[in-house]
Structures are given as C-alpha cells and as structure tokens.
Coordinates of C-alpha atoms and ligand atoms in Angstrom, one line a residue:
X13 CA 100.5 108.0 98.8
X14 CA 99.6 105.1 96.9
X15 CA 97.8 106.1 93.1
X16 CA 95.4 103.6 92.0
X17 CA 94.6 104.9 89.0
X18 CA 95.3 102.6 86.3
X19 CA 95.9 99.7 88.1
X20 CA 93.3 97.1 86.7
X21 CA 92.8 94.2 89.2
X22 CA 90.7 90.5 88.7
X23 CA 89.0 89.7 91.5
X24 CA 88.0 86.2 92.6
X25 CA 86.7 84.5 95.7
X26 CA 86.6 81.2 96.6
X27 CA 85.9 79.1 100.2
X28 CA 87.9 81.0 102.8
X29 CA 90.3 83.0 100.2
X30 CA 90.4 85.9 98.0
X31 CA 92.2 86.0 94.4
X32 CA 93.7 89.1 92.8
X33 CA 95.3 88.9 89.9
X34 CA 97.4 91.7 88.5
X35 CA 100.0 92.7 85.6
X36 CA 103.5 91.8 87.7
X37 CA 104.5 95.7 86.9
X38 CA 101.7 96.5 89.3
X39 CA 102.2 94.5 91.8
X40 CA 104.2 97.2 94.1
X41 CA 101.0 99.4 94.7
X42 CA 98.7 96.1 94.7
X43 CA 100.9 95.0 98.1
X44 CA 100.6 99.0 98.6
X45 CA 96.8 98.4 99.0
X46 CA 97.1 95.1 100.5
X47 CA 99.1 96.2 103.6
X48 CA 96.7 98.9 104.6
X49 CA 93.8 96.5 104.1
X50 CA 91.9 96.0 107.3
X51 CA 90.4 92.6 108.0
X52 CA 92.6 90.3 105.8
X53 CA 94.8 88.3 107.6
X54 CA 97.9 88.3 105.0
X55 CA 98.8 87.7 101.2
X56 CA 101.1 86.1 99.0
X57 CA 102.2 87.0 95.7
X58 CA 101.7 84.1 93.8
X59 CA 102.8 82.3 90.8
X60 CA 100.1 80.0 88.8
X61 CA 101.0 77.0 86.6
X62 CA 99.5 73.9 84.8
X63 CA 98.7 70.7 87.0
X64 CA 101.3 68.3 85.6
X65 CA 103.9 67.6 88.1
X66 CA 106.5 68.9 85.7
X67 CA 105.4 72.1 85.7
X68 CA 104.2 72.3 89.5
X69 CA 108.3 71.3 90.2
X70 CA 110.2 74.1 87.4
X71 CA 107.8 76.5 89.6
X72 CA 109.2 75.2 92.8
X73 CA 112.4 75.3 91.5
X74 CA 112.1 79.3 90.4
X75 CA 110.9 79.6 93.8
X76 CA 114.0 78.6 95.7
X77 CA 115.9 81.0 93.6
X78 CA 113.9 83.7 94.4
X79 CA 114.3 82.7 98.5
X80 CA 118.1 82.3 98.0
X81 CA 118.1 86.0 96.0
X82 CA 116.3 87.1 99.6
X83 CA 119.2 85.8 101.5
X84 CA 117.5 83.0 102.7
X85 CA 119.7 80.1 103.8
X86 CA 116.6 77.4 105.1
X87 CA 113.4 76.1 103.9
X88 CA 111.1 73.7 103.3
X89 CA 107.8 72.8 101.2
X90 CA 103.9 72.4 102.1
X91 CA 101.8 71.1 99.7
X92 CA 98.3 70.7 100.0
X93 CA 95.8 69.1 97.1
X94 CA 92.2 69.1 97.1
X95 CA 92.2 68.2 93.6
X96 CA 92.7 64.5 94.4
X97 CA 93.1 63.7 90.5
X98 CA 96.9 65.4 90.8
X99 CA 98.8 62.0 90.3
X100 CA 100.9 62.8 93.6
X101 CA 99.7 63.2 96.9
X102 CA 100.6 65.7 99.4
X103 CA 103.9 64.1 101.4
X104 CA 105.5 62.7 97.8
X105 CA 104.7 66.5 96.4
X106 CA 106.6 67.7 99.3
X107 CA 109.5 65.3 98.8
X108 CA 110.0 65.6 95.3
X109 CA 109.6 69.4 95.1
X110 CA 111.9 69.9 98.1
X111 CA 114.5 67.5 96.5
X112 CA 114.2 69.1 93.3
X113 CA 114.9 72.7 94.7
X114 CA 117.8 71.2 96.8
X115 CA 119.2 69.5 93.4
X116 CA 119.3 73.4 91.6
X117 CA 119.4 76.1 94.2
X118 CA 122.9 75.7 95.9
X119 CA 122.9 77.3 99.2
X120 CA 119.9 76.0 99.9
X121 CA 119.3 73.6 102.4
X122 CA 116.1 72.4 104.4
X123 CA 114.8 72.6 108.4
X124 CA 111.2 71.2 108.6
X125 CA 111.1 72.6 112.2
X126 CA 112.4 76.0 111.9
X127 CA 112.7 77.3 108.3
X128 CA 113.5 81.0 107.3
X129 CA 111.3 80.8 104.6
X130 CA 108.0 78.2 103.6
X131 CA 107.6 76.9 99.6
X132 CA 103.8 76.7 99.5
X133 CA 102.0 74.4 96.5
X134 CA 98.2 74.6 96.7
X135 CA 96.6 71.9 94.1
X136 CA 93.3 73.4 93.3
X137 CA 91.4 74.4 89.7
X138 CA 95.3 75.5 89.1
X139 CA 98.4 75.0 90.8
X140 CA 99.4 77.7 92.9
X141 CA 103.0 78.1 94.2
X142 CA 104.2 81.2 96.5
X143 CA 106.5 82.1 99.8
X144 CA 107.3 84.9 101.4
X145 CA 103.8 85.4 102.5
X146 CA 103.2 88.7 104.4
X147 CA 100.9 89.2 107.9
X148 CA 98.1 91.6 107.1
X149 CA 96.6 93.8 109.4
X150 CA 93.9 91.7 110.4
X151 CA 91.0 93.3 112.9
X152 CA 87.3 93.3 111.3
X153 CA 86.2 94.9 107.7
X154 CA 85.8 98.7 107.6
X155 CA 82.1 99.4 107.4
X156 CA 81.1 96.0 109.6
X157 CA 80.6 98.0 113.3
X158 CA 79.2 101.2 112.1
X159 CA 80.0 104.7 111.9
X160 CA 81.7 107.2 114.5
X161 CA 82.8 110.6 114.1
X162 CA 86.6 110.9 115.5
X163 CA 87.8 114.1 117.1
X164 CA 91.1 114.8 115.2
X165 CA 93.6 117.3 116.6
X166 CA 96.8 117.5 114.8
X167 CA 98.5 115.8 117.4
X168 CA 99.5 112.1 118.0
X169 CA 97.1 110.3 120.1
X170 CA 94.1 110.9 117.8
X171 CA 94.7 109.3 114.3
X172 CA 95.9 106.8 116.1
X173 CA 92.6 106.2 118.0
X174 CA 90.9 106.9 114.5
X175 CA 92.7 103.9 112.9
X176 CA 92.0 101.5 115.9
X177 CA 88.3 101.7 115.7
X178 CA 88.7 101.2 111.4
X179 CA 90.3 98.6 113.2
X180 CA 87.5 97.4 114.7
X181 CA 84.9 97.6 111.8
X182 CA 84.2 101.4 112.3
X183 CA 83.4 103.2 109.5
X184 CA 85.2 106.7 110.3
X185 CA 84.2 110.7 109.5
X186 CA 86.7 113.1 111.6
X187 CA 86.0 117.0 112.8
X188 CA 88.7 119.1 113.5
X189 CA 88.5 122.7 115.3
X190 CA 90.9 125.4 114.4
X191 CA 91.3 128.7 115.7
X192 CA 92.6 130.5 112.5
X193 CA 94.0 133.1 112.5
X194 CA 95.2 132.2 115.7
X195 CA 96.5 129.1 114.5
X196 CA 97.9 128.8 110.9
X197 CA 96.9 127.8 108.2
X198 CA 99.7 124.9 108.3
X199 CA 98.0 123.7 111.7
X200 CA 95.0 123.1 109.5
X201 CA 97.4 121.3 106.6
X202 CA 98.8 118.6 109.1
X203 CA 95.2 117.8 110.1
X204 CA 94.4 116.7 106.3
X205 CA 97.4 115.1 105.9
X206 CA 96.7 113.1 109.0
X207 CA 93.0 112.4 108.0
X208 CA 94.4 111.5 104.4
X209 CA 96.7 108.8 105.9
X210 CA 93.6 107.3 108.5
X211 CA 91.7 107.3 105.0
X212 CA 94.2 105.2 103.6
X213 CA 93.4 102.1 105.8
X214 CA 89.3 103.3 106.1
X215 CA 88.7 105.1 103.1
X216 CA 85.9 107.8 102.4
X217 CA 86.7 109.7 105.6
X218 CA 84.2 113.1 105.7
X219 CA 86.4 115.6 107.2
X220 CA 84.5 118.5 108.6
X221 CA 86.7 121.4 109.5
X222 CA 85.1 124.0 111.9
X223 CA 86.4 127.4 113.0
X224 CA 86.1 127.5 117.2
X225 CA 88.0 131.2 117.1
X226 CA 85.0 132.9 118.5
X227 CA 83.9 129.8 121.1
X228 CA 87.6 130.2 122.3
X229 CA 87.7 133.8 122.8
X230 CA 84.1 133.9 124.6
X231 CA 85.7 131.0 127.2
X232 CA 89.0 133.2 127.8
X233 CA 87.6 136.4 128.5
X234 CA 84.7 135.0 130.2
X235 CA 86.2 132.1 132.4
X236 CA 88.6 131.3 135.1
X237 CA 92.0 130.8 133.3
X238 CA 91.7 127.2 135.5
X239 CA 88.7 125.9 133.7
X240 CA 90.0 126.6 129.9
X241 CA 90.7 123.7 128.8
X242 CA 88.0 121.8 130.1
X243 CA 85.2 124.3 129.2
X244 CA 86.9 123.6 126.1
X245 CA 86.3 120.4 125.0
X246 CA 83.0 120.2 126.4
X247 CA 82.3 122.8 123.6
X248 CA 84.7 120.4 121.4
X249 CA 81.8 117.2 122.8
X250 CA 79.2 119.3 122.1
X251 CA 79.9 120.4 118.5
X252 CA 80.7 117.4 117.7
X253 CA 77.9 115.4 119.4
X254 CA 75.6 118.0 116.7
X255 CA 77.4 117.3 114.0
X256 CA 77.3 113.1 114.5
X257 CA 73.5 113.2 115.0
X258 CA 73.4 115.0 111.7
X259 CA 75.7 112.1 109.8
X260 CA 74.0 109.1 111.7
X261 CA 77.6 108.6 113.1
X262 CA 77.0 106.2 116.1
X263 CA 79.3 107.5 118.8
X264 CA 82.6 110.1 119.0
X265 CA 86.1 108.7 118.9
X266 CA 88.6 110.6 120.8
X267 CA 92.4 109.8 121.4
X268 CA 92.3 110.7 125.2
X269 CA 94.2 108.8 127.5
X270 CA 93.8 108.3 131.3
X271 CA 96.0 111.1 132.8
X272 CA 98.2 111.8 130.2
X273 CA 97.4 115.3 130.5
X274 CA 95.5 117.8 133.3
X275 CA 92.3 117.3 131.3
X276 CA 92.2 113.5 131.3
X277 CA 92.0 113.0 134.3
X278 CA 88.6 110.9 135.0
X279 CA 87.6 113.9 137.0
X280 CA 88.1 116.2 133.9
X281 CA 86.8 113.5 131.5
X282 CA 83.6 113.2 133.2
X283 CA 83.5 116.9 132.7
X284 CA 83.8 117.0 129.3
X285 CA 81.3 114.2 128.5
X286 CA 78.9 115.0 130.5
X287 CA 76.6 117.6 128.4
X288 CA 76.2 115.1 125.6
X289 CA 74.2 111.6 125.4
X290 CA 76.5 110.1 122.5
X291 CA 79.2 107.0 124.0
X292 CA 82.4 108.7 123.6
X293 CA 84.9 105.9 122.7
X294 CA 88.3 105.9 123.8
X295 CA 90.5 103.2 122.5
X296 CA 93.7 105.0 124.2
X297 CA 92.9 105.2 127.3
X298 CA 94.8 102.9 129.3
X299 CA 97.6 102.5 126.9
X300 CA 101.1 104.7 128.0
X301 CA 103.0 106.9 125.3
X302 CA 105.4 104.8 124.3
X303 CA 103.0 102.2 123.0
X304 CA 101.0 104.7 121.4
X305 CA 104.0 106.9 119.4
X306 CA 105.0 103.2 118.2
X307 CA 101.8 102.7 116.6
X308 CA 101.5 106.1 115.5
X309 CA 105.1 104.9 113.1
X310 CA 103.6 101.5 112.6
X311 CA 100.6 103.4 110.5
X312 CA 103.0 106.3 109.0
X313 CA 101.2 109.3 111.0
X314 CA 103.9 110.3 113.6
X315 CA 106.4 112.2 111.3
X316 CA 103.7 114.3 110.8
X317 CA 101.7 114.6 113.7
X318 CA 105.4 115.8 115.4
X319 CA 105.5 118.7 112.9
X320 CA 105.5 122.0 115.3
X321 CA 102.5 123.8 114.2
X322 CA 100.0 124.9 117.3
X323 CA 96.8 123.4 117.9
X324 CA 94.1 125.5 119.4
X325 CA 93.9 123.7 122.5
X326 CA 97.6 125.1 123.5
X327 CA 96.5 128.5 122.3
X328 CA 95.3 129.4 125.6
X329 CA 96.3 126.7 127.8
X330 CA 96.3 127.4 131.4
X331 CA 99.4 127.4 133.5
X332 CA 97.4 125.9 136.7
X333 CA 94.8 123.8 135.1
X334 CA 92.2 122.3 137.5
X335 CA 92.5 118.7 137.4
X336 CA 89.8 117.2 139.3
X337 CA 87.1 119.2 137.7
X338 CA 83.6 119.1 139.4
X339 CA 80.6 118.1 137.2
X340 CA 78.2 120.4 138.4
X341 CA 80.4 123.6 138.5
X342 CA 81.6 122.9 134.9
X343 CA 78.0 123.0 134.1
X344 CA 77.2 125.9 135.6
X345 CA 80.3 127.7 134.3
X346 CA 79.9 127.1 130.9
X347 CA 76.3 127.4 130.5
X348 CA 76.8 131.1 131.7
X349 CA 78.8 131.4 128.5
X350 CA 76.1 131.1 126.0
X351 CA 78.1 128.6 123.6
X352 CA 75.2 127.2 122.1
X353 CA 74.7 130.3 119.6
X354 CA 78.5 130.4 119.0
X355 CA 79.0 126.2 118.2
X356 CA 75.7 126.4 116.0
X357 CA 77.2 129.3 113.9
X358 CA 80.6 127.5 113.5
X359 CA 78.5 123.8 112.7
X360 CA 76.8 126.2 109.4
X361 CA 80.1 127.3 108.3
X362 CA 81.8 124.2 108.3
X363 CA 84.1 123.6 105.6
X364 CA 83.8 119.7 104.6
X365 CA 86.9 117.8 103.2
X366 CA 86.3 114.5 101.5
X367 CA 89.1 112.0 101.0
Ligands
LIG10 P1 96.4 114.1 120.3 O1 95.7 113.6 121.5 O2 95.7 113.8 119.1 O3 97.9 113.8 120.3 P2 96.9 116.4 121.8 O4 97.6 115.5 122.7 O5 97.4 117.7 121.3 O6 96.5 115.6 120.5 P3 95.0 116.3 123.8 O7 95.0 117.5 124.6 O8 95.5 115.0 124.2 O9 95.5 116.6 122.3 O10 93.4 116.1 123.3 C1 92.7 115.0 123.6 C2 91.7 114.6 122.5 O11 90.8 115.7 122.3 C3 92.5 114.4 121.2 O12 93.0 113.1 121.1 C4 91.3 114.6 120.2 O13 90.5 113.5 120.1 C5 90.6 115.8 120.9 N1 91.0 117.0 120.4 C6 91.9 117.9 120.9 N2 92.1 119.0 120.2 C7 91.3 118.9 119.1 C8 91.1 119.6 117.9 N3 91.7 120.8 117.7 N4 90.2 119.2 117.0 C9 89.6 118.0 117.2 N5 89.8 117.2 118.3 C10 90.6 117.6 119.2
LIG11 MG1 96.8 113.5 123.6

C-alpha cells in the first residue's frame, strides 16, 4: 500500500496539463499515486532547466544516458516551442539535440519511424525535457458520474466491477454480507482488503459490513433447497437497495455475469432484481472469465480474492439450483419468509468501515 504521509507535492495547472512537482526521493510513491489515478491519460517524470539552448541540450544529453541505462538501443527527439522567443525553432531543436545526444551516448542511434524510446523538449515558461513517459489509466474522474453502492463478495468478479464503474466517474461505497460465525472472521478480512485496494483507485470507499446469519438461516429452513441462492440475493438487492436510498447512492453495482453461474442466468437475474426500483449495473456481464481474472491482476485484487476463505453464498448452496427462476413464484416464496424484519435488523447493526 502506498503511504502518503509526508510526501509534500506542488501542484500546477496549465491549458490541457497538470504539473507536480516533487523532491526526486519521492518520486516512487508520486508514480505510486499516479498509476492508480483514474482519468489522466499518462505522466512523465520530468526534468526542468533554463531556456538557453546550452542548457536545453546538457539536459538532452543526460537524457540519452538515462534511455541507454534502460537498455534502450533507438530514439529520437520532439520538440515543441510555444515560446517563440527560444532562438531555435522546433526542427533545428530537434536536429541539434538529437545530434548532440548521438555525439555523447554511444550505443545510441536514431529511428524517426519506430523508436524504442521518444526525447521530449517542451519550450514553455521553462524548458521541460522528459521520456519514458507512462500510459495512465485513463476513463473519467472519480466523483464525475455519481455515486453507487457496489455489492462486494470476497470473490473475483466484484472488485473488479467496483473499479470499472470508478472507471467510469462513479464515486463508489461497497456492502458486504457475512454470515459469521458461519463464515470466519478471515472471510470478512479479505473483503477489506479487497475494498482497501478498490479505494486505492476511488478513494473514500464507505464500507458497510452487515451480518445476514439470521436472513440465511430463516431461507434454509424455510425454503426449497432449489430456490436458496436466488431467494438469497434478492434479500442481498433488497438490503442493499435500503441501505443506497439512505447514502443517496444512485444505483447498485454488482459483478454478475451472464451465466457464469446457476443464478445468473437472465431468468434468475430478473429474479433477483425484481423487488427493488434501484438500476442494478452490471459492468461484467458479457465479459467471459478469462478477461475478467486478467483485470482482476491488472488492479492487484486477484491474489487475494483467490485466498480460500468461504463466502456466505456457498454456505448453503444448493446441489440442484433452479436456473430459470420464475418471477412470480420467487415473489411469492420469499415474501412468505418475512425478511423484511430480519434485513431491517441487520441494516441497524451494520458495522461501517471507512477507507
Ligand atoms: P464474485 O462475483 O465477486 O467473484 P462470487 O463469484 O463468489 O464472487 P457470485 O455468486 O458470482 O459471487 O455473486 C454475484 C454477485 O453478487 C457478486 O459479484 C457480488 O456483487 C454479489 N455478492 C455475492 N455475494 C456477496 C456478499 N457476500 N456480499 C456482497 N455482495 C455479494
Ligand atoms: Mg461471480
């Protein structure tokens, strides 16, 4: 985890860019922060000099070594001056600072069509010099699309959906539903660990941690073993649809996918949603397993979303789930379970986890 404290950072904006500028020492977590930043579209560590063409070259020149130190065999420069008074213009700055990096850095040698590595020079209110720039993350600023509330299991699908939406502007809260003692204590563990790393790219996550042990029990000694799971998460839907309309989150996140299990089918989905009024987004859904477990590494949540700690949806899963669940008859099953009581209760005794 990246610590911030103590890292003092100068912040600057001009048309179209951002400037931070930071002691080199602390430039590690600065490029920490700046990888897990949604909504820029990448960064450079830069150097800054005086605007004499002297000094705009040395840079240059301390610039191919570093690009030779990454193993880099090929470059070449772009220069570009909107401070027209710099006494060279932008193709003789290219030539002479190329030139000059070719004349000190052996090993080096130019491609203009393909190069491994680009020597930037930006003539502005200061010279600025950099490669090796890095792609951010891109997608729209946290807090620009509003608020959603994700439903976070400790497994790998939901984070996952939880950092897509940040993705998308979505300013994110997560519930999660335990069963303890049923499940462990550790179960619980993973979850925060998971919503700590989604708060890492969206920060301020709420997490709200409810106990479902007694909602569970009253649907497994009362229901078909078929219907468990879906009679389930409508109670999940439902508890969490209360607990939105009492943050002003805007819609619930899940990390379904179509079919990738009995209960997602679009049968059992239409199940689930279909006691509550809030849009349930699913960014998942049509994306296979593979493609989700590679952006579960890509974000750093699937080393521990695989840790083997049961959730309480496999706490009583059925062996012979129905899978194309009937709207009406879910209805009618669960309201004969009296859940509302039983969700209200756990909403009060929510334990809240901010990160
Ligand atoms: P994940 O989908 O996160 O990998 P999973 O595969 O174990 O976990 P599914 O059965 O696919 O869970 O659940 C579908 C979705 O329902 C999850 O993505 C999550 O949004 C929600 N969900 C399931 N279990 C829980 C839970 N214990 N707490 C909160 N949300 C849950
Ligand atoms: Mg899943």
């Amino acid at each position: 985890m990246i610590s911030r404290a103590n890292t003092k950072v100068k912040f600057r904006l001009t048309a179209g860019r951002y400037y931070l500028e930071a002691q080199d020492e602390q430039s590690e977590i600065v490029e920490n922060i700046l990888s897990r930043l949604i909504g820029i579209s990448g960064w450079a560590k830069t150097t800054t000099c005086e605007k004499t063409v002297d000094t705009v070259l040395a840079c240059c020149i301390e610039e191919g070594k570093k690009l030779k130190e990454r193993g880099m065999k090929t470059f070449k420069i772009e220069a570009r001056r909107t401070d027209k008074s710099f006494p060279l213009n932008s193709y003789d700055l290219c030539c002479n600072a190329g030139e000059a990096v070719l004349n000190t850095v052996n090993g080096l040698k130019v491609d203009i069509h393909v190069p491994q590595d680009v020597i930037h020079i930006e003539i502005r209110e200061k010279a600025y010099i950099y490669s090796g720039g890095k792609k951010g993350l891109g997608g729209l600023p946290v807090g620009s699309a509003g608020r959603g509330l994700l439903l976070l299991s400790g497994g790998i699908d939901s984070p996952v959906a939880g950092f897509l939406m940040a993705a998308r502007g979505m300013n994110i809260d997560a519930v999660h539903f335990h069963a303890y003692p049923y499940t462990s204590n550790e179960a619980k563990q993973k979850t925060v660990r998971l919503a700590e790393i989604v708060s890492s790219y969206c920060p301020g996550i709420r997490l709200f941690i409810l106990n479902f042990t007694q909602i569970q029990v009253r649907i497994k000694e009362n229901a078909d073993s078929q219907w468990l799971t879906v009679l389930l998460r409508m109670a999940m839907m439902e508890a969490a649809e209360k607990a939105a309309l009492k943050i002003k989150s805007k819609c619930l996140i899940t990390g379904e996918s179509l079919s990738q299990v009995a209960s997602q089918t679009i049968e059992n989905l239409t199940c689930t949603q279909s006691r509550i009024k809030l849009p349930v987004l699913r960014p998942l859904i049509g994306m296979n397993k593979e493609s989700i477990i590679s952006e579960a590494r890509r974000i750093g949540t699937y080393e521990i979303s695989i840790l083997p700690f049961f959730d309480c949806c496999t706490l009583f899963s059925p062996n012979h789930p129905v899978l194309y669940g009937d709207p009406e008859q879910a209805n009618a099953l669960y309201e004969k379970l009296t859940l509302a009581p039983l969700i209200d209760e756990a909403l009060s005794n929510c334990e809240i986890i901010r990160l």
